[in-house]
Coordinates of C-alpha atoms in Angstrom, one line a residue:
Chain A
M1301 CA -10.5 -21.8 -19.3
S1302 CA -9.9 -20.4 -15.8
F1303 CA -12.1 -17.7 -14.4
V1304 CA -10.2 -17.0 -11.3
W1305 CA -6.8 -15.5 -12.0
T1306 CA -4.0 -14.7 -9.6
I1307 CA -1.0 -12.6 -10.5
A1308 CA 2.2 -14.4 -9.5
E1309 CA 5.1 -12.0 -8.9
H1310 CA 8.4 -12.9 -10.4
H1311 CA 11.3 -10.7 -9.6
A1312 CA 15.1 -10.9 -10.3
G1313 CA 14.7 -14.4 -11.9
R1314 CA 12.7 -15.7 -8.9
L1315 CA 9.1 -16.5 -8.1
R1316 CA 8.1 -14.5 -5.1
E1317 CA 6.7 -16.5 -2.2
V1318 CA 3.7 -14.2 -2.0
A1319 CA 2.5 -15.7 -5.3
L1320 CA 1.7 -19.0 -3.4
E1321 CA -0.3 -17.1 -0.8
V1322 CA -2.4 -15.5 -3.4
L1323 CA -3.1 -18.9 -5.0
G1324 CA -4.2 -20.0 -1.5
R1325 CA -6.7 -17.1 -1.5
G1326 CA -8.0 -17.9 -5.0
R1327 CA -8.5 -21.7 -4.6
P1328 CA -11.6 -21.6 -2.4
L1329 CA -13.1 -18.9 -4.7
A1330 CA -12.5 -21.1 -7.8
D1331 CA -14.0 -24.1 -6.0
A1332 CA -17.1 -22.1 -4.9
L1333 CA -17.6 -21.0 -8.5
G1334 CA -16.9 -24.4 -9.9
T1335 CA -14.2 -23.0 -12.1
R1336 CA -10.5 -23.3 -12.6
L1337 CA -7.7 -21.3 -10.9
A1338 CA -4.9 -19.7 -12.9
A1339 CA -1.6 -18.1 -12.0
V1340 CA -0.3 -15.4 -14.5
V1341 CA 3.5 -15.0 -14.4
I1342 CA 5.1 -12.0 -16.2
G1343 CA 8.9 -11.7 -16.1
H1344 CA 12.0 -13.2 -17.5
G1345 CA 13.7 -16.5 -16.8
I1346 CA 10.5 -18.2 -15.6
T1347 CA 11.4 -21.8 -15.1
E1348 CA 9.6 -25.1 -15.2
Q1349 CA 10.3 -25.3 -11.5
D1350 CA 8.4 -22.0 -11.0
T1351 CA 5.4 -23.2 -12.9
G1352 CA 5.5 -26.5 -11.1
R1353 CA 5.4 -24.8 -7.8
L1354 CA 2.4 -22.8 -8.8
I1355 CA 0.6 -25.9 -9.9
A1356 CA 1.5 -27.7 -6.7
H1357 CA 0.1 -24.8 -4.7
G1358 CA -3.3 -24.9 -6.4
A1359 CA -3.0 -23.5 -10.0
D1360 CA -4.9 -25.5 -12.6
E1361 CA -3.4 -23.3 -15.4
V1362 CA -0.3 -21.1 -15.5
Y1363 CA -0.1 -18.4 -18.1
V1364 CA 3.6 -17.5 -18.7
V1365 CA 4.7 -14.3 -20.4
D1366 CA 8.5 -14.4 -20.5
D1367 CA 10.5 -11.7 -22.2
P1368 CA 13.8 -9.9 -21.3
R1369 CA 11.9 -6.6 -21.6
L1370 CA 9.6 -7.8 -18.8
A1371 CA 12.4 -8.7 -16.4
D1372 CA 11.8 -5.7 -14.2
F1373 CA 8.4 -4.5 -13.0
R1374 CA 7.3 -1.5 -15.1
C1375 CA 3.8 -0.6 -14.5
E1376 CA 2.7 0.5 -18.0
S1377 CA 4.1 -2.6 -19.7
Y1378 CA 2.8 -5.1 -17.2
S1379 CA -0.6 -3.4 -17.2
G1380 CA -0.7 -3.4 -21.0
V1381 CA 0.2 -7.1 -21.2
L1382 CA -2.4 -8.0 -18.5
A1383 CA -5.1 -5.9 -20.1
H1384 CA -4.5 -7.8 -23.3
L1385 CA -4.7 -11.2 -21.6
I1386 CA -7.8 -10.2 -19.7
R1387 CA -9.5 -9.1 -23.0
T1388 CA -8.5 -12.4 -24.6
W1389 CA -9.6 -14.8 -21.8
S1390 CA -12.2 -12.8 -19.8
P1391 CA -11.5 -14.0 -16.3
E1392 CA -14.2 -13.3 -13.7
I1393 CA -11.8 -12.5 -10.8
V1394 CA -8.2 -11.2 -10.8
L1395 CA -6.3 -11.2 -7.5
A1396 CA -2.8 -9.9 -6.7
A1397 CA -0.8 -9.4 -3.6
A1398 CA -1.0 -5.9 -2.0
T1399 CA 2.8 -5.5 -2.4
T1400 CA 4.4 -2.3 -3.8
S1401 CA 4.1 -3.8 -7.3
G1402 CA 0.6 -5.1 -6.8
R1403 CA -0.7 -1.9 -5.4
T1404 CA 0.8 -0.1 -8.4
L1405 CA -0.2 -2.4 -11.2
M1406 CA -3.8 -3.3 -10.2
P1407 CA -5.2 0.3 -10.0
H1408 CA -3.6 1.1 -13.3
L1409 CA -5.0 -2.1 -14.9
A1410 CA -8.5 -1.5 -13.4
I1411 CA -8.8 1.7 -15.4
R1412 CA -7.5 0.1 -18.6
V1413 CA -10.1 -2.8 -18.4
H1414 CA -12.8 -0.7 -16.7
A1415 CA -13.0 -3.0 -13.6
G1416 CA -13.8 -2.4 -10.0
L1417 CA -10.9 -2.9 -7.6
T1418 CA -10.7 -3.3 -3.8
A1419 CA -7.4 -2.7 -2.1
D1420 CA -5.7 -4.7 0.6
C1421 CA -8.5 -7.2 1.3
T1422 CA -8.3 -9.4 4.4
E1423 CA -11.2 -11.6 3.5
L1424 CA -12.6 -12.8 0.2
A1425 CA -15.8 -14.9 -0.4
I1426 CA -18.3 -15.7 -3.0
E1427 CA -21.9 -14.5 -2.5
P1428 CA -24.0 -17.6 -2.8
D1429 CA -26.9 -16.3 -4.9
T1430 CA -25.1 -14.1 -7.3
G1431 CA -21.6 -15.5 -7.5
N1432 CA -20.3 -12.0 -6.9
L1433 CA -17.0 -11.6 -5.1
L1434 CA -17.4 -10.2 -1.6
Q1435 CA -14.3 -8.3 -0.7
T1436 CA -13.7 -7.2 2.9
R1437 CA -11.0 -4.7 3.8
P1438 CA -10.1 -2.5 6.7
A1439 CA -10.7 1.2 6.2
I1440 CA -10.4 4.4 8.2
G1441 CA -7.2 3.2 9.9
G1442 CA -8.7 -0.3 10.5
N1443 CA -11.5 1.2 12.6
I1444 CA -14.1 -0.3 10.3
M1445 CA -14.3 -3.3 8.0
A1446 CA -16.0 -2.6 4.7
T1447 CA -17.4 -5.3 2.5
I1448 CA -17.4 -4.3 -1.2
K1449 CA -18.6 -5.9 -4.3
T1450 CA -18.5 -5.1 -8.0
P1451 CA -22.0 -6.1 -9.3
R1452 CA -21.7 -5.3 -13.0
H1453 CA -18.1 -4.9 -14.1
R1454 CA -15.8 -7.8 -15.0
P1455 CA -13.3 -8.8 -13.9
Q1456 CA -13.7 -8.2 -10.2
M1457 CA -10.3 -7.2 -9.0
A1458 CA -8.8 -7.3 -5.5
T1459 CA -5.4 -7.0 -3.9
V1460 CA -4.9 -9.1 -0.8
R1461 CA -2.7 -8.2 2.2
P1462 CA 0.5 -10.2 2.0
H1463 CA 1.3 -12.5 4.9
A1464 CA -2.2 -12.3 6.2
S1465 CA -2.6 -15.9 5.3
R1466 CA -0.3 -18.9 5.1
P1467 CA 0.5 -20.4 1.7
P1468 CA -1.3 -23.6 1.1
Q1469 CA 0.5 -27.0 1.5
P1470 CA 2.0 -28.0 -1.8
D1471 CA 0.8 -31.2 -3.5
P1472 CA 3.5 -32.4 -5.9
D1473 CA 1.0 -34.8 -7.5
R1474 CA -1.4 -32.0 -8.7
S1475 CA -1.5 -31.6 -12.4
G1476 CA -2.0 -28.4 -14.4
R1477 CA -1.4 -26.9 -17.8
V1478 CA 1.2 -24.3 -18.7
I1479 CA 0.2 -21.8 -21.4
A1480 CA 3.2 -20.0 -22.8
V1481 CA 1.8 -16.8 -24.2
P1482 CA 3.8 -15.9 -27.3
M1483 CA 5.2 -12.4 -27.7
D1484 CA 3.2 -11.6 -30.8
T1485 CA 2.7 -8.2 -32.4
Q1486 CA -0.2 -7.4 -30.1
L1487 CA 1.8 -8.1 -27.0
E1488 CA 4.8 -6.3 -28.4
A1489 CA 2.6 -3.2 -28.7
C1490 CA 1.9 -3.4 -25.0
L1491 CA 5.5 -2.8 -24.1
D1492 CA 6.1 0.8 -23.1
D1493 CA 9.7 2.2 -23.0
R1494 CA 8.8 5.5 -21.5
T1495 CA 9.9 4.0 -18.2
Q1496 CA 13.5 2.7 -18.0
V1497 CA 14.7 0.7 -15.0
L1498 CA 18.3 1.9 -14.3
G1499 CA 18.9 -0.5 -11.4
Y1500 CA 18.4 -1.3 -7.7
R1501 CA 19.9 0.0 -4.5
T1502 CA 19.6 -2.8 -2.0
D1503 CA 22.6 -1.9 0.2
A1504 CA 21.1 1.3 1.6
A1505 CA 22.1 1.9 5.2
D1506 CA 19.3 2.0 7.6
F1507 CA 16.9 0.0 5.4
A1508 CA 14.5 -2.7 6.5
N1509 CA 12.3 -5.1 4.6
L1510 CA 9.5 -5.1 7.1
E1511 CA 6.9 -6.4 4.7
D1512 CA 8.5 -9.8 4.3
A1513 CA 9.8 -10.2 7.9
D1514 CA 8.4 -13.0 10.1
V1515 CA 9.2 -10.9 13.2
V1516 CA 9.2 -7.2 13.6
V1517 CA 10.5 -5.7 16.8
T1518 CA 9.3 -2.1 17.0
G1519 CA 10.5 0.7 19.2
G1520 CA 8.7 3.9 20.1
R1521 CA 9.2 6.9 22.2
G1522 CA 9.7 4.7 25.3
L1523 CA 13.2 3.8 23.9
K1524 CA 14.2 7.3 25.0
R1525 CA 17.4 7.5 22.9
K1526 CA 18.5 6.6 19.4
E1527 CA 21.3 4.3 20.7
N1528 CA 18.7 2.1 22.5
F1529 CA 17.6 0.7 19.2
A1530 CA 20.7 -1.5 19.6
L1531 CA 18.9 -3.4 22.3
L1532 CA 16.0 -4.2 20.0
E1533 CA 18.5 -5.2 17.3
E1534 CA 20.0 -7.7 19.7
L1535 CA 16.6 -9.3 20.2
A1536 CA 15.6 -9.1 16.5
S1537 CA 18.9 -10.9 15.5
R1538 CA 17.9 -13.9 17.6
L1539 CA 14.6 -14.1 15.8
G1540 CA 15.7 -13.3 12.3
G1541 CA 13.6 -10.2 12.7
E1542 CA 13.6 -6.6 11.4
I1543 CA 13.4 -3.4 13.3
G1544 CA 10.3 -1.3 13.1
A1545 CA 9.6 2.1 14.5
T1546 CA 6.7 4.4 15.4
R1547 CA 6.3 7.7 13.7
E1548 CA 7.5 9.5 16.8
A1549 CA 10.8 7.6 16.8
V1550 CA 11.3 8.3 13.1
D1551 CA 10.4 12.0 13.4
R1552 CA 12.9 12.3 16.2
G1553 CA 15.5 11.2 13.8
W1554 CA 16.3 8.0 15.8
I1555 CA 15.9 5.8 12.8
G1556 CA 15.1 6.0 9.1
Y1557 CA 11.7 6.1 7.4
P1558 CA 12.0 2.6 5.8
H1559 CA 11.4 1.4 9.4
Q1560 CA 8.2 3.3 10.0
V1561 CA 5.1 1.2 10.7
G1562 CA 1.6 2.6 10.6
L1563 CA -0.7 4.8 8.6
S1564 CA 2.1 7.0 7.2
G1565 CA 4.5 4.1 7.1
K1566 CA 4.3 0.5 6.2
T1567 CA 1.5 -2.0 6.8
I1568 CA 2.8 -5.3 8.1
S1569 CA 1.5 -8.7 8.9
P1570 CA 4.4 -10.6 10.5
R1571 CA 4.0 -13.8 12.4
V1572 CA 5.1 -12.0 15.6
Y1573 CA 5.1 -8.2 16.2
I1574 CA 6.8 -7.1 19.4
G1575 CA 6.2 -3.5 20.4
A1576 CA 8.7 -2.1 23.0
G1577 CA 8.0 1.3 24.3
A1578 CA 5.5 1.8 21.5
S1579 CA 2.2 3.1 23.0
G1580 CA 0.1 2.1 20.0
S1581 CA -1.5 5.2 18.5
I1582 CA -4.5 4.5 16.3
Q1583 CA -2.3 5.3 13.3
H1584 CA 0.3 2.8 14.4
L1585 CA -2.3 0.1 15.2
A1586 CA -3.7 0.5 11.7
G1587 CA -0.4 -0.8 10.3
I1588 CA 0.0 -3.9 12.6
K1589 CA -3.6 -5.1 13.2
T1590 CA -3.2 -8.1 10.9
S1591 CA -0.1 -9.4 12.7
E1592 CA -0.5 -13.0 13.7
R1593 CA 0.6 -12.5 17.3
I1594 CA 1.3 -9.2 19.1
V1595 CA 3.5 -8.7 22.1
S1596 CA 3.5 -5.4 23.9
I1597 CA 6.1 -4.2 26.4
N1598 CA 5.2 -0.9 28.0
L1599 CA 5.4 0.7 31.4
D1600 CA 2.1 2.4 30.9
P1601 CA -0.7 0.0 31.8
D1602 CA -3.1 2.0 29.7
A1603 CA -1.1 1.9 26.5
P1604 CA -3.5 1.1 23.6
L1605 CA -1.1 -1.5 22.3
H1606 CA -1.7 -3.6 25.4
R1607 CA -5.3 -3.9 24.5
V1608 CA -4.6 -5.6 21.1
A1609 CA -1.8 -7.7 22.4
D1610 CA -1.7 -11.5 22.9
V1611 CA 0.8 -10.9 25.6
A1612 CA 0.9 -7.5 27.3
V1613 CA 3.7 -6.9 29.6
V1614 CA 3.3 -3.9 31.9
G1615 CA 6.9 -3.2 32.7
D1616 CA 10.2 -1.5 31.8
L1617 CA 11.4 -2.5 28.4
F1618 CA 15.0 -2.0 29.7
E1619 CA 14.4 -4.8 32.1
V1620 CA 12.1 -7.1 30.1
V1621 CA 14.0 -7.1 26.8
P1622 CA 17.4 -8.1 28.3
A1623 CA 15.6 -10.7 30.4
L1624 CA 13.9 -12.1 27.2
I1625 CA 17.2 -12.2 25.4
A1626 CA 18.8 -14.1 28.3
E1627 CA 15.9 -16.5 28.4
L1628 CA 16.2 -17.2 24.6
D1629 CA 19.9 -17.7 25.0
R1630 CA 19.4 -20.0 28.0
R1631 CA 16.9 -22.1 26.0
R1632 CA 19.2 -22.3 23.0
G1633 CA 22.1 -23.4 25.3
A1634 CA 19.9 -26.0 26.9
A1635 CA 18.8 -27.3 23.5
R1636 CA 22.5 -27.5 22.3
S1637 CA 23.7 -29.3 25.4
G1638 CA 20.8 -31.7 25.1
D1639 CA 22.0 -32.8 21.6
Chain B
M510 CA 7.6 23.5 -15.3
R511 CA 4.0 22.9 -14.3
I512 CA 3.3 20.4 -11.6
V513 CA -0.2 19.4 -10.6
V514 CA -0.9 18.1 -7.1
P515 CA -4.2 16.5 -6.4
V516 CA -5.0 16.6 -2.7
K517 CA -7.8 15.2 -0.6
Q518 CA -9.7 16.3 2.4
V519 CA -9.8 13.6 5.1
P520 CA -11.5 13.5 8.4
A521 CA -9.4 15.0 11.2
T522 CA -10.6 12.6 13.8
D523 CA -11.2 9.0 13.6
A524 CA -14.9 9.6 14.0
V525 CA -16.4 9.2 10.6
T526 CA -20.0 8.4 9.9
M527 CA -21.3 6.2 7.2
D528 CA -24.4 6.7 5.1
P529 CA -26.4 3.5 5.9
E530 CA -28.1 3.6 2.5
T531 CA -25.2 3.9 0.2
G532 CA -22.4 2.8 2.5
T533 CA -20.3 5.8 1.5
M534 CA -18.6 8.1 3.9
V535 CA -20.3 11.2 5.2
R536 CA -17.5 13.7 5.4
S537 CA -19.3 16.8 6.7
A538 CA -19.9 15.2 10.0
A539 CA -16.3 15.3 11.1
A540 CA -13.8 18.2 11.0
S541 CA -11.5 17.8 8.0
V542 CA -7.9 18.4 7.2
I543 CA -5.6 17.9 4.2
N544 CA -4.6 14.3 3.9
P545 CA -1.3 14.3 5.9
L546 CA 0.5 12.2 3.2
D547 CA -0.5 14.8 0.5
L548 CA 1.7 17.3 2.3
Y549 CA 4.7 15.4 1.0
A550 CA 3.4 15.6 -2.5
L551 CA 3.1 19.4 -2.1
E552 CA 6.5 19.6 -0.6
A553 CA 8.1 17.6 -3.5
A554 CA 6.3 19.8 -6.0
L555 CA 7.3 23.1 -4.4
R556 CA 10.9 22.0 -4.2
L557 CA 11.0 21.0 -7.8
R558 CA 9.4 24.2 -8.9
D559 CA 11.8 26.2 -6.9
S560 CA 14.9 24.4 -8.1
S561 CA 13.7 24.7 -11.7
G562 CA 13.5 28.4 -11.3
D563 CA 10.1 28.9 -13.0
G564 CA 6.8 27.3 -13.4
D565 CA 3.8 26.8 -11.1
V566 CA 2.3 24.3 -8.8
V567 CA -1.5 23.8 -9.1
A568 CA -3.4 22.1 -6.3
L569 CA -6.6 20.3 -7.2
T570 CA -9.2 18.8 -5.0
M571 CA -12.5 17.1 -5.6
G572 CA -15.2 17.6 -3.0
P573 CA -18.0 19.7 -1.7
P574 CA -17.4 23.5 -1.4
P575 CA -15.9 23.3 2.1
A576 CA -13.1 21.2 0.6
E577 CA -11.7 24.6 -0.6
A578 CA -10.0 24.7 2.9
V579 CA -7.4 22.3 1.7
L580 CA -6.6 24.5 -1.3
R581 CA -6.2 27.4 1.0
E582 CA -3.7 25.3 3.0
A583 CA -1.9 24.4 -0.2
V584 CA -1.6 28.0 -1.2
S585 CA -0.4 28.9 2.3
L586 CA 2.5 26.5 1.8
G587 CA 3.4 28.1 -1.5
C588 CA 1.2 26.7 -4.3
D589 CA 0.4 29.1 -7.1
R590 CA -3.1 28.1 -7.9
G591 CA -5.9 25.9 -6.6
I592 CA -8.9 24.5 -8.4
L593 CA -12.0 23.0 -6.7
L594 CA -13.7 20.2 -8.6
S595 CA -17.2 20.3 -7.2
D596 CA -20.4 19.0 -8.5
T597 CA -23.2 17.1 -6.8
R598 CA -22.8 14.5 -9.5
F599 CA -19.2 13.7 -8.3
G600 CA -20.6 12.4 -5.0
G601 CA -20.1 8.8 -3.9
A602 CA -17.2 8.2 -6.3
D603 CA -15.0 5.2 -5.8
T604 CA -11.4 5.3 -6.9
W605 CA -12.3 4.6 -10.5
A606 CA -14.7 7.5 -10.8
T607 CA -12.4 9.8 -8.7
S608 CA -9.4 9.3 -10.9
R609 CA -11.6 9.8 -13.9
V610 CA -12.5 13.4 -12.7
L611 CA -9.1 14.3 -11.5
A612 CA -7.5 13.1 -14.8
A613 CA -10.1 15.2 -16.8
A614 CA -9.2 18.3 -14.8
I615 CA -5.4 17.6 -15.4
E616 CA -6.1 17.3 -19.1
R617 CA -7.4 20.9 -19.0
L618 CA -4.2 22.1 -17.3
K619 CA -1.9 20.8 -20.1
P620 CA 0.8 21.2 -20.9
I621 CA 2.1 19.7 -17.7
D622 CA 5.4 18.2 -16.6
L623 CA 4.5 16.2 -13.5
V624 CA 1.6 15.1 -11.5
I625 CA 2.6 14.3 -7.9
T626 CA 0.3 12.7 -5.4
G627 CA 0.6 11.4 -1.8
E628 CA 1.2 7.6 -1.4
R629 CA -2.4 7.2 -0.4
A630 CA -5.1 8.9 1.7
T631 CA -5.3 8.1 5.4
D632 CA -9.0 7.5 5.3
G633 CA -9.7 5.3 2.3
D634 CA -6.1 3.9 2.4
T635 CA -6.4 2.4 -1.1
A636 CA -3.4 4.1 -2.9
Q637 CA -5.4 3.6 -6.1
V638 CA -6.2 7.1 -7.2
G639 CA -2.6 8.1 -8.2
P640 CA -2.0 5.1 -10.4
G641 CA -5.6 5.5 -11.8
I642 CA -4.9 9.1 -12.9
A643 CA -1.7 7.9 -14.6
A644 CA -3.7 5.3 -16.5
W645 CA -6.3 7.8 -17.6
L646 CA -3.7 10.3 -18.8
D647 CA -1.6 7.5 -20.3
I648 CA 1.6 8.9 -18.7
P649 CA 4.5 6.9 -17.1
L650 CA 4.0 6.1 -13.4
A651 CA 6.3 5.7 -10.5
T652 CA 4.8 4.9 -7.1
Y653 CA 6.4 5.0 -3.6
V654 CA 9.0 7.6 -4.7
A655 CA 11.4 8.3 -1.9
H656 CA 13.9 10.4 -3.8
V657 CA 13.9 12.5 -7.0
T658 CA 17.5 12.2 -8.1
G659 CA 17.4 14.0 -11.4
V660 CA 15.2 16.3 -13.5
D661 CA 16.4 16.8 -17.1
G662 CA 14.3 19.4 -18.8
A663 CA 16.0 19.2 -22.1
A664 CA 15.6 15.4 -22.4
A665 CA 12.2 15.6 -20.7
T666 CA 12.9 12.9 -18.1
V667 CA 12.8 12.5 -14.4
T668 CA 14.9 10.0 -12.4
V669 CA 13.5 8.7 -9.1
E670 CA 14.1 6.0 -6.5
R671 CA 11.1 4.0 -5.5
L672 CA 11.0 2.5 -2.0
V673 CA 10.1 -1.2 -2.6
E674 CA 10.2 -4.2 -0.3
D675 CA 13.9 -5.1 -0.7
G676 CA 15.4 -1.7 -1.4
Y677 CA 15.1 1.1 -3.9
Q678 CA 14.3 0.6 -7.6
I679 CA 15.9 3.4 -9.7
V680 CA 13.8 4.4 -12.7
R681 CA 13.9 7.1 -15.3
L682 CA 10.5 8.2 -16.7
S683 CA 9.9 10.4 -19.7
T684 CA 7.7 13.4 -18.7
P685 CA 5.0 14.2 -18.3
A686 CA 4.8 11.6 -15.6
L687 CA 3.0 10.8 -12.4
L688 CA 4.8 10.2 -9.1
T689 CA 3.3 9.1 -5.9
V690 CA 5.7 10.0 -3.1
V691 CA 6.3 8.7 0.4
K692 CA 7.3 10.6 3.5
E693 CA 11.0 10.1 2.9
I694 CA 10.8 12.5 0.0
A695 CA 11.6 15.6 2.1
P696 CA 10.9 17.2 5.5
L697 CA 7.9 19.4 5.4
R698 CA 7.9 23.2 5.4
L699 CA 5.6 25.3 7.5
P700 CA 3.3 27.9 6.0
T701 CA 5.0 31.3 5.7
L702 CA 3.3 34.5 6.8
D703 CA 3.3 35.7 3.2
G704 CA 1.7 32.4 2.2
V705 CA -1.0 32.6 4.8
M706 CA -1.8 36.2 3.7
R707 CA -2.0 35.0 0.1
A708 CA -4.1 32.1 1.1
R709 CA -6.5 34.3 2.9
R710 CA -7.1 36.4 -0.2
A711 CA -7.0 33.5 -2.7
E712 CA -10.0 32.8 -4.8
F713 CA -10.4 29.4 -6.3
E714 CA -11.8 28.4 -9.7
R715 CA -14.6 25.8 -9.5
W716 CA -14.9 23.3 -12.2
G717 CA -18.0 21.0 -12.5
A718 CA -19.0 18.1 -14.7
V719 CA -19.8 20.4 -17.6
D720 CA -16.4 22.0 -17.5
L721 CA -14.7 18.6 -17.5
A722 CA -16.8 17.1 -20.3
V723 CA -17.0 13.7 -18.5
P724 CA -20.1 11.7 -19.4
A725 CA -22.6 11.5 -16.6
E726 CA -22.5 7.7 -16.5
E727 CA -18.8 7.9 -15.5
L728 CA -19.3 10.2 -12.6
G729 CA -19.8 9.7 -8.9
L730 CA -21.6 6.7 -7.4
K731 CA -23.2 6.0 -10.8
G732 CA -19.8 5.8 -12.5
S733 CA -18.3 3.6 -9.7
P734 CA -17.8 -0.1 -10.5
T735 CA -17.6 -0.9 -6.8
R736 CA -20.4 -0.8 -4.1
V737 CA -19.9 -0.9 -0.4
V738 CA -22.4 -3.5 0.8
N739 CA -21.6 -3.8 4.5
I740 CA -19.8 -1.9 7.2
A741 CA -18.8 -3.6 10.4
T742 CA -16.8 -2.4 13.4
P743 CA -14.2 -5.0 14.2
Q744 CA -13.5 -6.2 17.6
V745 CA -10.1 -4.6 18.3
T746 CA -9.4 -6.2 21.6
R747 CA -7.7 -9.6 21.6
E748 CA -8.2 -12.0 24.4
G749 CA -4.7 -11.5 25.5
E750 CA -3.0 -12.0 28.9
T751 CA -1.5 -9.2 30.9
I752 CA 1.7 -9.7 32.9
D753 CA 2.8 -7.3 35.6
A754 CA 6.5 -7.0 35.3
G755 CA 6.8 -4.6 38.2
D756 CA 9.2 -6.7 40.1
E757 CA 12.0 -9.2 39.4
A758 CA 9.7 -12.2 39.4
G759 CA 7.3 -10.4 37.0
V760 CA 10.2 -9.6 34.6
A761 CA 11.2 -13.3 34.7
Q762 CA 7.7 -14.5 34.1
A763 CA 7.3 -12.0 31.2
A764 CA 10.5 -13.3 29.6
V765 CA 9.4 -16.9 29.9
R766 CA 5.9 -16.2 28.5
I767 CA 7.2 -14.2 25.5
A768 CA 9.9 -16.8 24.8
D769 CA 7.1 -19.5 24.8
L770 CA 5.1 -17.4 22.4
L771 CA 8.1 -17.0 20.1
E772 CA 8.9 -20.7 20.2
D773 CA 5.2 -21.6 19.5
A774 CA 5.3 -19.3 16.5
G775 CA 8.4 -21.1 15.3
V776 CA 10.5 -17.9 14.9
V777 CA 13.4 -18.6 17.3
R778 CA 16.7 -19.1 15.4

C-alpha cells in the first residue's frame, strides 16, 4: 500500500512529461516516511509503456483507471474517481502538478474528501517529529514564502509548480506493481455527464504554450511597436522558444492574452527566461520568479528585472537582440563547418 | 437568468502584514481594492445578463464590514445586488472554509443559472475557491474560461472555451454551472455615472453564520484544514552579472555572454 500518491496526467492518449516531475517530488517524501510511492493515471489508452515509464521514474505502484469516458479531463468525473480511490486506499499525501487540470481537479477533490490543499508549492518536505508534510509556496505575488501544513486532515494535498524541478533520471531496472482499477458500479457512479467535451481548438492564431516552453522570450513596453515582436520571434525560433509579453504589451493590443506572463497572466518556470524591454513590475516578476535562468535586456539601469537577472544587460534591445541572433548563427555555422 | 459573482477584497499595495500568531493575513493594515481578476468575472456576468434580456447579477463578498466597498464597486459597474458575508467566526478561513461559506450563501440565492468567479485572487493566488464552491454546490465546473460561445436557456446549457496549456478545450456544461474566467473573456467596462449614483445609495444585506446555517466547526480558522506555520521573505536578488551595452564592444560582450548562458542551459537549436 502506497501512502504517497502522485497524479499522473494523461492526455490525448499520451502521458504528460510533468507526471515524471511530480514523481520526482514525491520520491523523497515517500523515502522520508518509509512508505511507497504511487502514480495514479486516469485516462484512456494508457499503455504498458506509460506505466513502465512511471515505474522507471520512481513509482512503486501505478494505479490505472482506463475508460473511454475518461479520455478527456472533466473535473467532476476525475474528482469523483479519485475521491473513491482515496477513500478505498487512504493515502497520506496526494500531489499533482499545478497545471490547468491540476489546479482545477485538486481544489474540487479537496472539498469532496475534506482535505487541506496547498497550491503551487515550490518546496515539499516531511517534518521530522510529526511526519506532517511541510508545503512551501510563494504568496502575495511572490513577496513572501509561506510554509503550510495540514495537521489533522488526510490526505495532505498539494500542487507543485510545473518545471520548477527536473524529472528524475529513469532507472529501467526498477520494478513496480501495476494495479488496474476495474470500472465497477461504484466507479461508474462517479462519472458525471453534465460536462461534455466537444473538442479542442489548438490552431488558434496568436496562441502560445508558455507553460511547457523551455525558453520564453518576453517583450514589454520597450518594444515600442507591435511589429517589433517579429525580432523576438526570430530569437525565439533559434531556441525553440515561445513569445511572452507583459501586461502593458497585451493591453496595448500588440499581442494576444495567451502570451501574457505575470499575476494576471501565466506563471512560468522555463529553463531560460529572456526579458527584452520588459521592466519587470512586481506583478510580472511574480510570474517568472521560478525560472531557472533569467536574462534581462533593458536600457534603464534601474529596471527591477535587472535585479533578479542572472545576466542583466543595460542596453538597447534593438542592438543587443540582433547581435545575439548573429552570435548564435555564427556559433552554429562554426559548429557545422567543424563537422 | 441569475448569475452570482463572488468577489474578494485584496490589498491594493504589496505591503501586507501577517499576524505572527496565526500566520494569517492582516487585511486592515493596507488599503484594499477589488481583486483585479474578479472584474473580469463581473464583466462576463453583466454581459450575459444583458444579452439574455432579463435576470440579475448578485455580487457576494466575505470579509469584515469595510469589504462592503467592493460590493459598492460591483454595483457601480452594473450589478443588481450585493451581499456582505460577515461574521467574526469567518475570520482566518483557508480556501476550504471560504468556499464553504460562499457556497452556503449561493444556496440561499437559488434558483441560480451561473456562478462566475475570477481565475484567482492576486493576493492568495491559489485559484482554489472557485472550484471549491463548485464542489460544495455539486454543479459542473469550467475553469480558465476565455470565451462563452453559447448559452442555451431552453436546454439549460452553456458552451465555453477553456484556455489550457496547448490550446482551448471546448466544453458544454449543464446549468447551473460555475465558470472561472480569465482576462481574455472581455474588455472591462468603466463605471457609469448612473451606476456610481446607485452604488452611493446602495445598501447591502449582511449575512452571518446563523443566516447561512453552517456548523461552527466548519467556519473560519477553526474550520480550515491548513495552517500557516512559517512566513519568510525570500531573497529576490540573484547574484547576477551586469553588462553595460552602451557601446559596440558592450553589445558584442552582451551577445557572447547571453549565448554562453543559452548554450550552458542546453536550449540552442
